[in-house]
Amino acid sequence: MAGVPVSGPAFDPVARAFAPDAEGRAVRLRGWVLRSRSSGGILFVVLRDRTGHVQVTARRDAVGAAAFDAAEHVQVEGAISVEGTVAADARAPGGREVRATSIAVLDAGQPFPIFSEQTEEFLLDKRHLAIRSQEHVATFRVKAELLRALREFLDREEVLEVTPPILSGNAAEGGSEAFQIDYFGRPGYLSQTAQLYLEALIAPHERVYALTPSFRAEKSRTNRHLTEYLHLEVELAWTDLDGLIDFTERMIAESVRAVAERRPKELAALGRPPEELLALRRPFPRITYTEAIERLRAQGFRLEWGSDLGTAEERALTLESKEPLFVTRYPRAVKAFYMLQTPGDPRTVEAVDLLGPEGYHELVGASCRETDIDRLVERIGQIGARVEEYEWYLDLRRHGSVPHAGLGLGIERLLRWMLRREHIRETTPFPRTPARHTP
Ligand code: 4AD
C-alpha cells in the first residue's frame, strides 16, 4: 500500500496518551478504528492499537477539508494515523483525548461484517475478523501469560525444553483416535502425544518438556474437545506417583497465581475475578479411583468398579469444589498400555488425572511409566497393537530403564476453567473441531 508510513519518525503507543505527564504533549499514533462519528465539522474516532484505545477528535479546520473528508469515510476496523496533542476531556473514555493536527487514512476499509447479535456460526465463519474483539484480545493475552508462566516454572525446575516430531509412524494413545495421513505411500499419523519421544529424551536429559500441538480424531462434539489442541507434556526421571502429583500441583498453582497477578484486568473483564484464582491453595485434595467410585455411588450413580469415569461422573466429583481434584490409581484396563502397574495391586496403575474445579473435567492426565519390558509387550498385545511398531520404544527398556513419570496438560482445558468459558473453542484463535477446520 503506497504512502503508509511504516518507517520514519517513531509512532507512540496509544497508551502514551494516558501517561501521567502526557497532557499538552504531541503524539503520533496509528491503529484501527474501533468506532467513529462526525457532527458539525468535528470527527470523533476511537483509535485502537495493541496498548489500548483513545478518542481522537479531528476538526475540519484543523486537519484540512480533504483529510477530514477522507477520514470521515473510514469504516469500523479501517486503519488511520494521527498526529495531535493530548488534552483532558471528562467526556472521553479514560478522561483524555487527542486533538488531531493531521489525520491520514491508511486503509478506509469496507463495511465491517461483525456487529452485535450475530449467530455463533457466523462468528466462527468470520473468526479471522472476530478475533479483534476485546473479549478475544483479553483471552489471548491471558493465554500468552499462562504459557510464559508455565515455561518460567519449568525453567526454575530445570526441565529442558525439547522439540519432538509431530509426524510419526506410530499412533501412541491408541490407533482409533489418530489422524492418519499418507506419508509417501506409507501410513503416517499426526501426533496425539509426544510422550514416547520424551521418554527417550530423559536418558540424556532426565527432565524434559515439550509444548506442541496434539491431534485427536475423536468425533466428540463436547464443549471440552478440540481436534487440535496445545499440549504441554513433561517427563521426569527418578519420579514416583507422589513426586509426580507434587510436581503437577506446584506447576498448576504457581502458574495460575502468576497469571492472576499479571493479568487481573483481563481476567476480571472475562468474568473471572483474579481473587478467585489467587485463593487456590495447595495441597489440592487427592482421592483414589476406588474412593471416587464410592463417593459417586453415594451420590446415586450406578457404577461398577472398573468402569471409566465419564463426563457426568467427572463433573459430579468437582462441581461443588473450588479446588482441582487428583484422582489416582485407575483400573489398568481403562488406561494406556505404558502405565506402571501399582506395586502390590495388579488391578490398578500408577495413573493420576487432575480434574478442574467447578465441574470443569480433566485438565491433566499423568502416570508413572512401566519399566518392565515383558509387561509392556503383554499390554501392547492386549490393546491389539503390533509389537514391531513399538520396537524402538521397547529399546528404551533394554538400555538403562529407570523409574520415570510424566504428565500431559491441555492448555485450552486449563484456560477454559481459568476464564470460565462455556466452550473450549473460545480459548484458541482458530478452533479445530469435528465440524470445522477453516478459517
Ligand atoms: O490424558 P491424555 O490423553 O494423556 C496423554 O496424551 C499422555 N500421553 C500425556 C503424557 O503423559 N505425556 O491427554 C492429556 C491432556 C488431557 O488431560 C486434556 O487436558 C488434554 O490433554 N486433552 C485435550 N484437550 C483438548 N481437546 C482434546 N480432544 C483433548 N484430549 C486430551
GROMACS .gro file of C-alpha atoms and ligand atoms in nm:
model
  470
    1MET     CA    1   0.000   0.000   0.000
    2ALA     CA    2   0.160   0.326  -0.114
    3GLY     CA    3   0.220   0.608   0.129
    4VAL     CA    4   0.168   0.413   0.452
    5PRO     CA    5   0.427   0.542   0.700
    6VAL     CA    6   0.597   0.239   0.848
    7SER     CA    7   0.949   0.373   0.890
    8GLY     CA    8   1.043   0.736   0.960
    9PRO     CA    9   0.968   0.920   1.284
   10ALA     CA   10   0.857   0.682   1.559
   11PHE     CA   11   0.493   0.632   1.644
   12ASP     CA   12   0.371   0.640   2.003
   13PRO     CA   13   0.169   0.360   2.153
   14VAL     CA   14  -0.189   0.468   2.223
   15ALA     CA   15  -0.127   0.410   2.596
   16ARG     CA   16   0.119   0.704   2.580
   17ALA     CA   17  -0.183   0.939   2.574
   18PHE     CA   18  -0.267   0.820   2.927
   19ALA     CA   19   0.081   0.863   3.079
   20PRO     CA   20   0.081   1.096   3.383
   21ASP     CA   21   0.280   1.366   3.201
   22ALA     CA   22   0.104   1.338   2.863
   23GLU     CA   23  -0.135   1.634   2.881
   24GLY     CA   24  -0.033   1.910   2.643
   25ARG     CA   25   0.219   1.687   2.464
   26ALA     CA   26   0.228   1.596   2.096
   27VAL     CA   27   0.174   1.230   1.997
   28ARG     CA   28   0.187   1.034   1.671
   29LEU     CA   29  -0.047   0.738   1.668
   30ARG     CA   30  -0.157   0.472   1.424
   31GLY     CA   31  -0.404   0.189   1.451
   32TRP     CA   32  -0.754   0.067   1.378
   33VAL     CA   33  -1.087   0.245   1.414
   34LEU     CA   34  -1.299   0.099   1.692
   35ARG     CA   35  -1.586   0.338   1.613
   36SER     CA   36  -1.635   0.688   1.474
   37ARG     CA   37  -1.898   0.955   1.423
   38SER     CA   38  -1.894   1.312   1.299
   39SER     CA   39  -2.106   1.612   1.379
   40GLY     CA   40  -2.077   1.980   1.295
   41GLY     CA   41  -1.733   1.961   1.133
   42ILE     CA   42  -1.581   1.751   1.413
   43LEU     CA   43  -1.491   1.387   1.370
   44PHE     CA   44  -1.474   1.164   1.679
   45VAL     CA   45  -1.273   0.847   1.628
   46VAL     CA   46  -1.188   0.586   1.889
   47LEU     CA   47  -0.849   0.458   1.779
   48ARG     CA   48  -0.719   0.119   1.891
   49ASP     CA   49  -0.372  -0.035   1.894
   50ARG     CA   50  -0.223  -0.319   2.095
   51THR     CA   51  -0.181  -0.097   2.402
   52GLY     CA   52  -0.538   0.036   2.434
   53HIS     CA   53  -0.779   0.284   2.281
   54VAL     CA   54  -0.820   0.660   2.286
   55GLN     CA   55  -1.064   0.913   2.148
   56VAL     CA   56  -0.929   1.131   1.870
   57THR     CA   57  -1.113   1.450   1.774
   58ALA     CA   58  -1.038   1.598   1.434
   59ARG     CA   59  -1.177   1.941   1.337
   60ARG     CA   60  -1.220   2.008   0.968
   61ASP     CA   61  -1.047   2.348   1.006
   62ALA     CA   62  -0.752   2.193   1.194
   63VAL     CA   63  -0.675   1.894   0.966
   64GLY     CA   64  -0.788   2.039   0.633
   65ALA     CA   65  -1.101   1.961   0.430
   66ALA     CA   66  -0.950   1.685   0.211
   67ALA     CA   67  -0.806   1.487   0.503
   68PHE     CA   68  -1.125   1.537   0.703
   69ASP     CA   69  -1.347   1.413   0.419
   70ALA     CA   70  -1.129   1.106   0.368
   71ALA     CA   71  -1.120   1.025   0.740
   72GLU     CA   72  -1.496   1.067   0.768
   73HIS     CA   73  -1.540   0.772   0.531
   74VAL     CA   74  -1.320   0.529   0.721
   75GLN     CA   75  -1.514   0.221   0.827
   76VAL     CA   76  -1.504   0.039   1.158
   77GLU     CA   77  -1.169  -0.151   1.162
   78GLY     CA   78  -1.022   0.072   0.891
   79ALA     CA   79  -0.669   0.195   0.963
   80ILE     CA   80  -0.551   0.554   1.015
   81SER     CA   81  -0.260   0.755   1.151
   82VAL     CA   82  -0.294   1.071   1.354
   83GLU     CA   83  -0.075   1.350   1.487
   84GLY     CA   84  -0.213   1.564   1.765
   85THR     CA   85  -0.198   1.694   2.119
   86VAL     CA   86  -0.318   1.515   2.431
   87ALA     CA   87  -0.585   1.706   2.625
   88ALA     CA   88  -0.802   1.637   2.928
   89ASP     CA   89  -1.167   1.575   2.844
   90ALA     CA   90  -1.403   1.436   3.105
   91ARG     CA   91  -1.643   1.304   2.837
   92ALA     CA   92  -1.381   1.091   2.659
   93PRO     CA   93  -1.314   0.730   2.764
   94GLY     CA   94  -1.031   0.742   3.019
   95GLY     CA   95  -1.068   1.120   3.058
   96ARG     CA   96  -0.824   1.214   2.779
   97GLU     CA   97  -0.846   1.275   2.408
   98VAL     CA   98  -0.607   1.350   2.126
   99ARG     CA   99  -0.684   1.670   1.932
  100ALA     CA  100  -0.565   1.599   1.582
  101THR     CA  101  -0.343   1.838   1.388
  102SER     CA  102  -0.325   1.592   1.100
  103ILE     CA  103  -0.501   1.268   1.011
  104ALA     CA  104  -0.421   1.023   0.730
  105VAL     CA  105  -0.617   0.725   0.604
  106LEU     CA  106  -0.408   0.410   0.565
  107ASP     CA  107  -0.695   0.184   0.464
  108ALA     CA  108  -1.051   0.315   0.465
  109GLY     CA  109  -1.178  -0.042   0.474
  110GLN     CA  110  -1.506  -0.194   0.363
  111PRO     CA  111  -1.807  -0.213   0.597
  112PHE     CA  112  -1.704  -0.444   0.882
  113PRO     CA  113  -1.926  -0.752   0.876
  114ILE     CA  114  -1.924  -0.812   1.250
  115PHE     CA  115  -2.160  -0.632   1.484
  116SER     CA  116  -2.368  -0.734   1.782
  117GLU     CA  117  -2.638  -1.004   1.783
  118GLN     CA  118  -2.486  -1.238   1.526
  119THR     CA  119  -2.504  -1.615   1.544
  120GLU     CA  120  -2.221  -1.825   1.682
  121GLU     CA  121  -2.184  -1.999   1.344
  122PHE     CA  122  -2.148  -1.669   1.159
  123LEU     CA  123  -1.886  -1.550   1.406
  124LEU     CA  124  -1.694  -1.877   1.362
  125ASP     CA  125  -1.706  -1.833   0.983
  126LYS     CA  126  -1.564  -1.483   1.032
  127ARG     CA  127  -1.322  -1.589   1.305
  128HIS     CA  128  -1.029  -1.419   1.126
  129LEU     CA  129  -1.208  -1.088   1.193
  130ALA     CA  130  -1.390  -1.179   1.516
  131ILE     CA  131  -1.055  -1.226   1.696
  132ARG     CA  132  -1.022  -0.846   1.703
  133SER     CA  133  -1.292  -0.822   1.971
  134GLN     CA  134  -1.194  -0.706   2.317
  135GLU     CA  135  -1.301  -1.043   2.460
  136HIS     CA  136  -1.065  -1.229   2.230
  137VAL     CA  137  -0.786  -0.981   2.287
  138ALA     CA  138  -0.813  -1.034   2.664
  139THR     CA  139  -0.834  -1.413   2.620
  140PHE     CA  140  -0.517  -1.441   2.414
  141ARG     CA  141  -0.323  -1.205   2.639
  142VAL     CA  142  -0.408  -1.437   2.928
  143LYS     CA  143  -0.315  -1.742   2.722
  144ALA     CA  144   0.026  -1.595   2.638
  145GLU     CA  145   0.078  -1.511   3.005
  146LEU     CA  146  -0.012  -1.868   3.102
  147LEU     CA  147   0.239  -2.012   2.856
  148ARG     CA  148   0.503  -1.773   2.987
  149ALA     CA  149   0.429  -1.866   3.350
  150LEU     CA  150   0.444  -2.238   3.273
  151ARG     CA  151   0.775  -2.200   3.089
  152GLU     CA  152   0.915  -1.995   3.378
  153PHE     CA  153   0.813  -2.266   3.624
  154LEU     CA  154   0.969  -2.540   3.411
  155ASP     CA  155   1.284  -2.333   3.378
  156ARG     CA  156   1.305  -2.290   3.757
  157GLU     CA  157   1.265  -2.666   3.793
  158GLU     CA  158   1.549  -2.726   3.544
  159VAL     CA  159   1.326  -2.909   3.298
  160LEU     CA  160   1.471  -2.883   2.946
  161GLU     CA  161   1.250  -2.779   2.654
  162VAL     CA  162   1.279  -3.025   2.365
  163THR     CA  163   1.121  -3.049   2.020
  164PRO     CA  164   0.964  -3.386   1.939
  165PRO     CA  165   0.816  -3.456   1.594
  166ILE     CA  166   0.450  -3.406   1.503
  167LEU     CA  167   0.457  -3.655   1.215
  168SER     CA  168   0.501  -4.013   1.322
  169GLY     CA  169   0.475  -4.373   1.210
  170ASN     CA  170   0.316  -4.468   1.547
  171ALA     CA  171  -0.021  -4.376   1.691
  172ALA     CA  172   0.074  -4.369   2.057
  173GLU     CA  173  -0.250  -4.321   2.251
  174GLY     CA  174  -0.448  -4.582   2.054
  175GLY     CA  175  -0.490  -4.600   1.676
  176SER     CA  176  -0.861  -4.529   1.652
  177GLU     CA  177  -0.834  -4.163   1.754
  178ALA     CA  178  -0.531  -4.067   1.545
  179PHE     CA  179  -0.549  -3.867   1.224
  180GLN     CA  180  -0.392  -4.085   0.959
  181ILE     CA  181  -0.208  -3.930   0.667
  182ASP     CA  182  -0.048  -4.061   0.352
  183TYR     CA  183   0.324  -4.042   0.419
  184PHE     CA  184   0.468  -4.103   0.072
  185GLY     CA  185   0.259  -4.415   0.031
  186ARG     CA  186   0.303  -4.540   0.388
  187PRO     CA  187   0.068  -4.471   0.681
  188GLY     CA  188   0.166  -4.179   0.900
  189TYR     CA  189  -0.009  -4.013   1.192
  190LEU     CA  190  -0.042  -3.666   1.340
  191SER     CA  191   0.090  -3.675   1.694
  192GLN     CA  192  -0.158  -3.736   1.978
  193THR     CA  193   0.118  -3.710   2.236
  194ALA     CA  194   0.492  -3.651   2.245
  195GLN     CA  195   0.525  -3.883   2.540
  196LEU     CA  196   0.711  -4.173   2.381
  197TYR     CA  197   0.973  -3.933   2.239
  198LEU     CA  198   1.002  -3.755   2.573
  199GLU     CA  199   1.062  -4.092   2.739
  200ALA     CA  200   1.356  -4.141   2.501
  201LEU     CA  201   1.487  -3.793   2.583
  202ILE     CA  202   1.501  -3.844   2.962
  203ALA     CA  203   1.801  -4.076   2.936
  204PRO     CA  204   2.026  -3.791   2.818
  205HIS     CA  205   1.844  -3.502   2.992
  206GLU     CA  206   1.650  -3.654   3.287
  207ARG     CA  207   1.383  -3.377   3.294
  208VAL     CA  208   1.226  -3.263   2.967
  209TYR     CA  209   0.914  -3.090   2.839
  210ALA     CA  210   0.754  -3.010   2.506
  211LEU     CA  211   0.480  -2.768   2.412
  212THR     CA  212   0.333  -2.895   2.085
  213PRO     CA  213   0.001  -2.930   1.910
  214SER     CA  214  -0.166  -3.268   1.966
  215PHE     CA  215  -0.431  -3.406   1.736
  216ARG     CA  216  -0.730  -3.620   1.830
  217ALA     CA  217  -0.963  -3.757   1.564
  218GLU     CA  218  -1.244  -3.800   1.816
  219LYS     CA  219  -1.583  -3.709   1.682
  220SER     CA  220  -1.682  -3.599   2.033
  221ARG     CA  221  -1.883  -3.282   2.000
  222THR     CA  222  -1.846  -3.164   2.355
  223ASN     CA  223  -1.756  -2.824   2.490
  224ARG     CA  224  -1.414  -2.950   2.601
  225HIS     CA  225  -1.278  -3.137   2.297
  226LEU     CA  226  -1.076  -2.991   2.013
  227THR     CA  227  -0.930  -3.197   1.731
  228GLU     CA  228  -0.610  -2.989   1.758
  229TYR     CA  229  -0.501  -2.857   2.096
  230LEU     CA  230  -0.188  -2.727   2.260
  231HIS     CA  231  -0.032  -2.995   2.477
  232LEU     CA  232   0.227  -2.931   2.746
  233GLU     CA  233   0.399  -3.257   2.828
  234VAL     CA  234   0.661  -3.316   3.095
  235GLU     CA  235   0.866  -3.630   3.154
  236LEU     CA  236   1.074  -3.674   3.470
  237ALA     CA  237   1.328  -3.946   3.550
  238TRP     CA  238   1.351  -4.076   3.908
  239THR     CA  239   0.991  -3.984   3.992
  240ASP     CA  240   0.713  -4.185   4.157
  241LEU     CA  241   0.341  -4.111   4.185
  242ASP     CA  242   0.378  -3.880   4.489
  243GLY     CA  243   0.660  -3.689   4.318
  244LEU     CA  244   0.451  -3.657   4.001
  245ILE     CA  245   0.148  -3.528   4.191
  246ASP     CA  246   0.361  -3.280   4.385
  247PHE     CA  247   0.522  -3.151   4.065
  248THR     CA  248   0.187  -3.118   3.884
  249GLU     CA  249   0.033  -2.937   4.179
  250ARG     CA  250   0.315  -2.684   4.205
  251MET     CA  251   0.314  -2.627   3.829
  252ILE     CA  252  -0.059  -2.552   3.821
  253ALA     CA  253  -0.069  -2.349   4.144
  254GLU     CA  254   0.234  -2.134   4.066
  255SER     CA  255   0.138  -2.069   3.703
  256VAL     CA  256  -0.224  -1.984   3.783
  257ARG     CA  257  -0.106  -1.747   4.056
  258ALA     CA  258   0.140  -1.574   3.822
  259VAL     CA  259  -0.133  -1.519   3.561
  260ALA     CA  260  -0.374  -1.381   3.823
  261GLU     CA  261  -0.108  -1.138   3.946
  262ARG     CA  262  -0.006  -1.020   3.598
  263ARG     CA  263  -0.338  -1.009   3.412
  264PRO     CA  264  -0.601  -0.902   3.669
  265LYS     CA  265  -0.778  -0.660   3.431
  266GLU     CA  266  -0.820  -0.915   3.154
  267LEU     CA  267  -0.940  -1.184   3.397
  268ALA     CA  268  -1.196  -0.952   3.553
  269ALA     CA  269  -1.319  -0.840   3.210
  270LEU     CA  270  -1.370  -1.205   3.114
  271GLY     CA  271  -1.578  -1.278   3.423
  272ARG     CA  272  -1.316  -1.445   3.643
  273PRO     CA  273  -1.224  -1.220   3.936
  274PRO     CA  274  -0.846  -1.270   3.984
  275GLU     CA  275  -0.902  -1.313   4.360
  276GLU     CA  276  -1.071  -1.645   4.289
  277LEU     CA  277  -0.756  -1.774   4.121
  278LEU     CA  278  -0.531  -1.625   4.391
  279ALA     CA  279  -0.735  -1.817   4.652
  280LEU     CA  280  -0.619  -2.151   4.507
  281ARG     CA  281  -0.433  -2.333   4.787
  282ARG     CA  282  -0.203  -2.635   4.790
  283PRO     CA  283  -0.229  -2.922   4.855
  284PHE     CA  284  -0.519  -2.999   4.622
  285PRO     CA  285  -0.741  -3.281   4.753
  286ARG     CA  286  -0.646  -3.634   4.643
  287ILE     CA  287  -0.861  -3.944   4.623
  288THR     CA  288  -0.813  -4.285   4.468
  289TYR     CA  289  -1.030  -4.407   4.183
  290THR     CA  290  -1.184  -4.658   4.428
  291GLU     CA  291  -1.278  -4.374   4.665
  292ALA     CA  292  -1.417  -4.179   4.370
  293ILE     CA  293  -1.643  -4.473   4.282
  294GLU     CA  294  -1.766  -4.491   4.644
  295ARG     CA  295  -1.831  -4.118   4.651
  296LEU     CA  296  -2.022  -4.131   4.324
  297ARG     CA  297  -2.231  -4.428   4.435
  298ALA     CA  298  -2.323  -4.232   4.748
  299GLN     CA  299  -2.441  -3.954   4.513
  300GLY     CA  300  -2.670  -4.203   4.336
  301PHE     CA  301  -2.453  -4.307   4.038
  302ARG     CA  302  -2.489  -4.675   3.943
  303LEU     CA  303  -2.126  -4.769   3.879
  304GLU     CA  304  -1.922  -5.088   3.880
  305TRP     CA  305  -1.560  -5.083   3.996
  306GLY     CA  306  -1.362  -5.097   3.674
  307SER     CA  307  -1.570  -4.867   3.459
  308ASP     CA  308  -1.409  -4.546   3.336
  309LEU     CA  309  -1.523  -4.212   3.475
  310GLY     CA  310  -1.737  -4.047   3.209
  311THR     CA  311  -1.846  -3.690   3.156
  312ALA     CA  312  -2.119  -3.691   3.419
  313GLU     CA  313  -1.904  -3.867   3.679
  314GLU     CA  314  -1.606  -3.635   3.639
  315ARG     CA  315  -1.831  -3.335   3.657
  316ALA     CA  316  -2.006  -3.455   3.972
  317LEU     CA  317  -1.674  -3.508   4.152
  318THR     CA  318  -1.575  -3.140   4.146
  319LEU     CA  319  -1.896  -2.949   4.076
  320GLU     CA  320  -1.919  -2.810   4.429
  321SER     CA  321  -1.544  -2.760   4.469
  322LYS     CA  322  -1.326  -2.451   4.425
  323GLU     CA  323  -1.015  -2.667   4.405
  324PRO     CA  324  -0.892  -2.914   4.148
  325LEU     CA  325  -0.904  -3.281   4.247
  326PHE     CA  326  -0.640  -3.550   4.192
  327VAL     CA  327  -0.785  -3.895   4.121
  328THR     CA  328  -0.523  -4.172   4.142
  329ARG     CA  329  -0.478  -4.545   4.072
  330TYR     CA  330  -0.728  -4.619   3.797
  331PRO     CA  331  -0.813  -4.971   3.680
  332ARG     CA  332  -0.547  -5.095   3.443
  333ALA     CA  333  -0.799  -5.184   3.175
  334VAL     CA  334  -0.925  -4.828   3.121
  335LYS     CA  335  -0.581  -4.669   3.091
  336ALA     CA  336  -0.298  -4.663   2.836
  337PHE     CA  337  -0.059  -4.955   2.783
  338TYR     CA  338   0.252  -4.772   2.907
  339MET     CA  339   0.129  -4.708   3.262
  340LEU     CA  340   0.307  -4.869   3.558
  341GLN     CA  341   0.120  -5.143   3.737
  342THR     CA  342   0.067  -5.046   4.102
  343PRO     CA  343   0.318  -5.238   4.316
  344GLY     CA  344   0.115  -5.495   4.507
  345ASP     CA  345  -0.208  -5.442   4.312
  346PRO     CA  346  -0.218  -5.583   3.958
  347ARG     CA  347  -0.568  -5.442   3.904
  348THR     CA  348  -0.462  -5.075   3.905
  349VAL     CA  349  -0.198  -4.848   3.751
  350GLU     CA  350   0.004  -4.558   3.891
  351ALA     CA  351  -0.200  -4.303   3.699
  352VAL     CA  352  -0.338  -3.970   3.813
  353ASP     CA  353  -0.584  -3.733   3.649
  354LEU     CA  354  -0.631  -3.378   3.769
  355LEU     CA  355  -0.994  -3.272   3.744
  356GLY     CA  356  -1.071  -2.900   3.716
  357PRO     CA  357  -1.272  -2.726   3.990
  358GLU     CA  358  -1.640  -2.635   3.945
  359GLY     CA  359  -1.713  -2.937   3.728
  360TYR     CA  360  -1.452  -2.847   3.464
  361HIS     CA  361  -1.338  -3.206   3.389
  362GLU     CA  362  -0.989  -3.342   3.324
  363LEU     CA  363  -0.710  -3.085   3.291
  364VAL     CA  364  -0.409  -3.313   3.327
  365GLY     CA  365  -0.350  -3.682   3.253
  366ALA     CA  366  -0.037  -3.827   3.413
  367SER     CA  367   0.125  -4.154   3.512
  368CYS     CA  368   0.434  -4.343   3.614
  369ARG     CA  369   0.560  -4.547   3.320
  370GLU     CA  370   0.600  -4.923   3.306
  371THR     CA  371   0.971  -5.011   3.316
  372ASP     CA  372   0.929  -5.389   3.282
  373ILE     CA  373   0.965  -5.490   2.916
  374ASP     CA  374   0.764  -5.812   2.948
  375ARG     CA  375   0.463  -5.634   3.095
  376LEU     CA  376   0.485  -5.370   2.821
  377VAL     CA  377   0.486  -5.634   2.548
  378GLU     CA  378   0.188  -5.805   2.712
  379ARG     CA  379  -0.005  -5.476   2.731
  380ILE     CA  380   0.073  -5.385   2.369
  381GLY     CA  381  -0.073  -5.722   2.269
  382GLN     CA  382  -0.382  -5.666   2.484
  383ILE     CA  383  -0.466  -5.336   2.312
  384GLY     CA  384  -0.438  -5.509   1.974
  385ALA     CA  385  -0.131  -5.317   1.855
  386ARG     CA  386   0.169  -5.472   1.676
  387VAL     CA  387   0.476  -5.509   1.896
  388GLU     CA  388   0.703  -5.439   1.595
  389GLU     CA  389   0.567  -5.085   1.576
  390TYR     CA  390   0.690  -5.022   1.929
  391GLU     CA  391   1.033  -5.183   1.887
  392TRP     CA  392   1.217  -4.855   1.923
  393TYR     CA  393   1.016  -4.773   2.237
  394LEU     CA  394   1.095  -5.116   2.385
  395ASP     CA  395   1.465  -5.043   2.325
  396LEU     CA  396   1.435  -4.776   2.596
  397ARG     CA  397   1.360  -5.060   2.843
  398ARG     CA  398   1.669  -5.251   2.725
  399HIS     CA  399   1.923  -4.977   2.783
  400GLY     CA  400   1.915  -4.811   3.123
  401SER     CA  401   1.546  -4.832   3.209
  402VAL     CA  402   1.486  -4.622   3.524
  403PRO     CA  403   1.174  -4.521   3.718
  404HIS     CA  404   1.010  -4.225   3.547
  405ALA     CA  405   0.679  -4.047   3.517
  406GLY     CA  406   0.516  -3.776   3.312
  407LEU     CA  407   0.212  -3.563   3.251
  408GLY     CA  408   0.012  -3.402   2.973
  409LEU     CA  409  -0.170  -3.074   3.032
  410GLY     CA  410  -0.429  -2.949   2.783
  411ILE     CA  411  -0.356  -2.576   2.770
  412GLU     CA  412  -0.703  -2.488   2.640
  413ARG     CA  413  -0.865  -2.709   2.906
  414LEU     CA  414  -0.684  -2.521   3.183
  415LEU     CA  415  -0.763  -2.187   3.024
  416ARG     CA  416  -1.128  -2.278   2.982
  417TRP     CA  417  -1.157  -2.321   3.357
  418MET     CA  418  -0.942  -2.015   3.439
  419LEU     CA  419  -1.154  -1.795   3.213
  420ARG     CA  420  -1.478  -1.974   3.295
  421ARG     CA  421  -1.561  -2.015   2.925
  422GLU     CA  422  -1.857  -2.226   2.829
  423HIS     CA  423  -1.687  -2.374   2.522
  424ILE     CA  424  -1.320  -2.467   2.479
  425ARG     CA  425  -1.317  -2.311   2.130
  426GLU     CA  426  -1.318  -1.967   2.295
  427THR     CA  427  -0.966  -2.036   2.424
  428THR     CA  428  -0.798  -2.074   2.086
  429PRO     CA  429  -0.796  -1.824   1.798
  430PHE     CA  430  -0.875  -2.070   1.518
  431PRO     CA  431  -1.054  -2.366   1.678
  432ARG     CA  432  -1.042  -2.708   1.515
  433THR     CA  433  -1.345  -2.926   1.587
  434PRO     CA  434  -1.506  -3.218   1.401
  435ALA     CA  435  -1.731  -2.971   1.220
  436ARG     CA  436  -1.471  -2.710   1.133
  437HIS     CA  437  -1.112  -2.675   1.015
  438THR     CA  438  -1.142  -2.337   0.846
  439PRO     CA  439  -1.068  -2.043   0.863
  4404AD     O1  440  -0.495  -3.780   2.904
  4404AD     P1  441  -0.425  -3.766   2.773
  4404AD     O2  442  -0.479  -3.837   2.656
  4404AD     O3  443  -0.275  -3.806   2.803
  4404AD     C1  444  -0.174  -3.820   2.712
  4404AD     O4  445  -0.179  -3.791   2.595
  4404AD     C2  446  -0.044  -3.857   2.778
  4404AD     N1  447   0.038  -3.931   2.681
  4404AD     C3  448   0.022  -3.732   2.826
  4404AD     C4  449   0.156  -3.758   2.892
  4404AD     O5  450   0.159  -3.822   2.994
  4404AD     N2  451   0.263  -3.708   2.835
  4404AD     O6  452  -0.417  -3.611   2.736
  4404AD     C5  453  -0.354  -3.522   2.823
  4404AD     C6  454  -0.438  -3.396   2.837
  4404AD     C7  455  -0.576  -3.417   2.897
  4404AD     O7  456  -0.571  -3.422   3.037
  4404AD     C8  457  -0.651  -3.296   2.847
  4404AD     O8  458  -0.621  -3.184   2.928
  4404AD     C9  459  -0.589  -3.272   2.713
  4404AD     O9  460  -0.463  -3.340   2.710
  4404AD     N3  461  -0.674  -3.323   2.605
  4404AD    C10  462  -0.749  -3.245   2.524
  4404AD     N4  463  -0.767  -3.112   2.519
  4404AD    C11  464  -0.850  -3.063   2.423
  4404AD     N5  465  -0.913  -3.140   2.333
  4404AD    C12  466  -0.900  -3.275   2.334
  4404AD     N6  467  -0.963  -3.350   2.243
  4404AD    C13  468  -0.813  -3.333   2.433
  4404AD     N7  469  -0.776  -3.459   2.461
  4404AD    C14  470  -0.691  -3.450   2.566
   0.00000   0.00000   0.00000
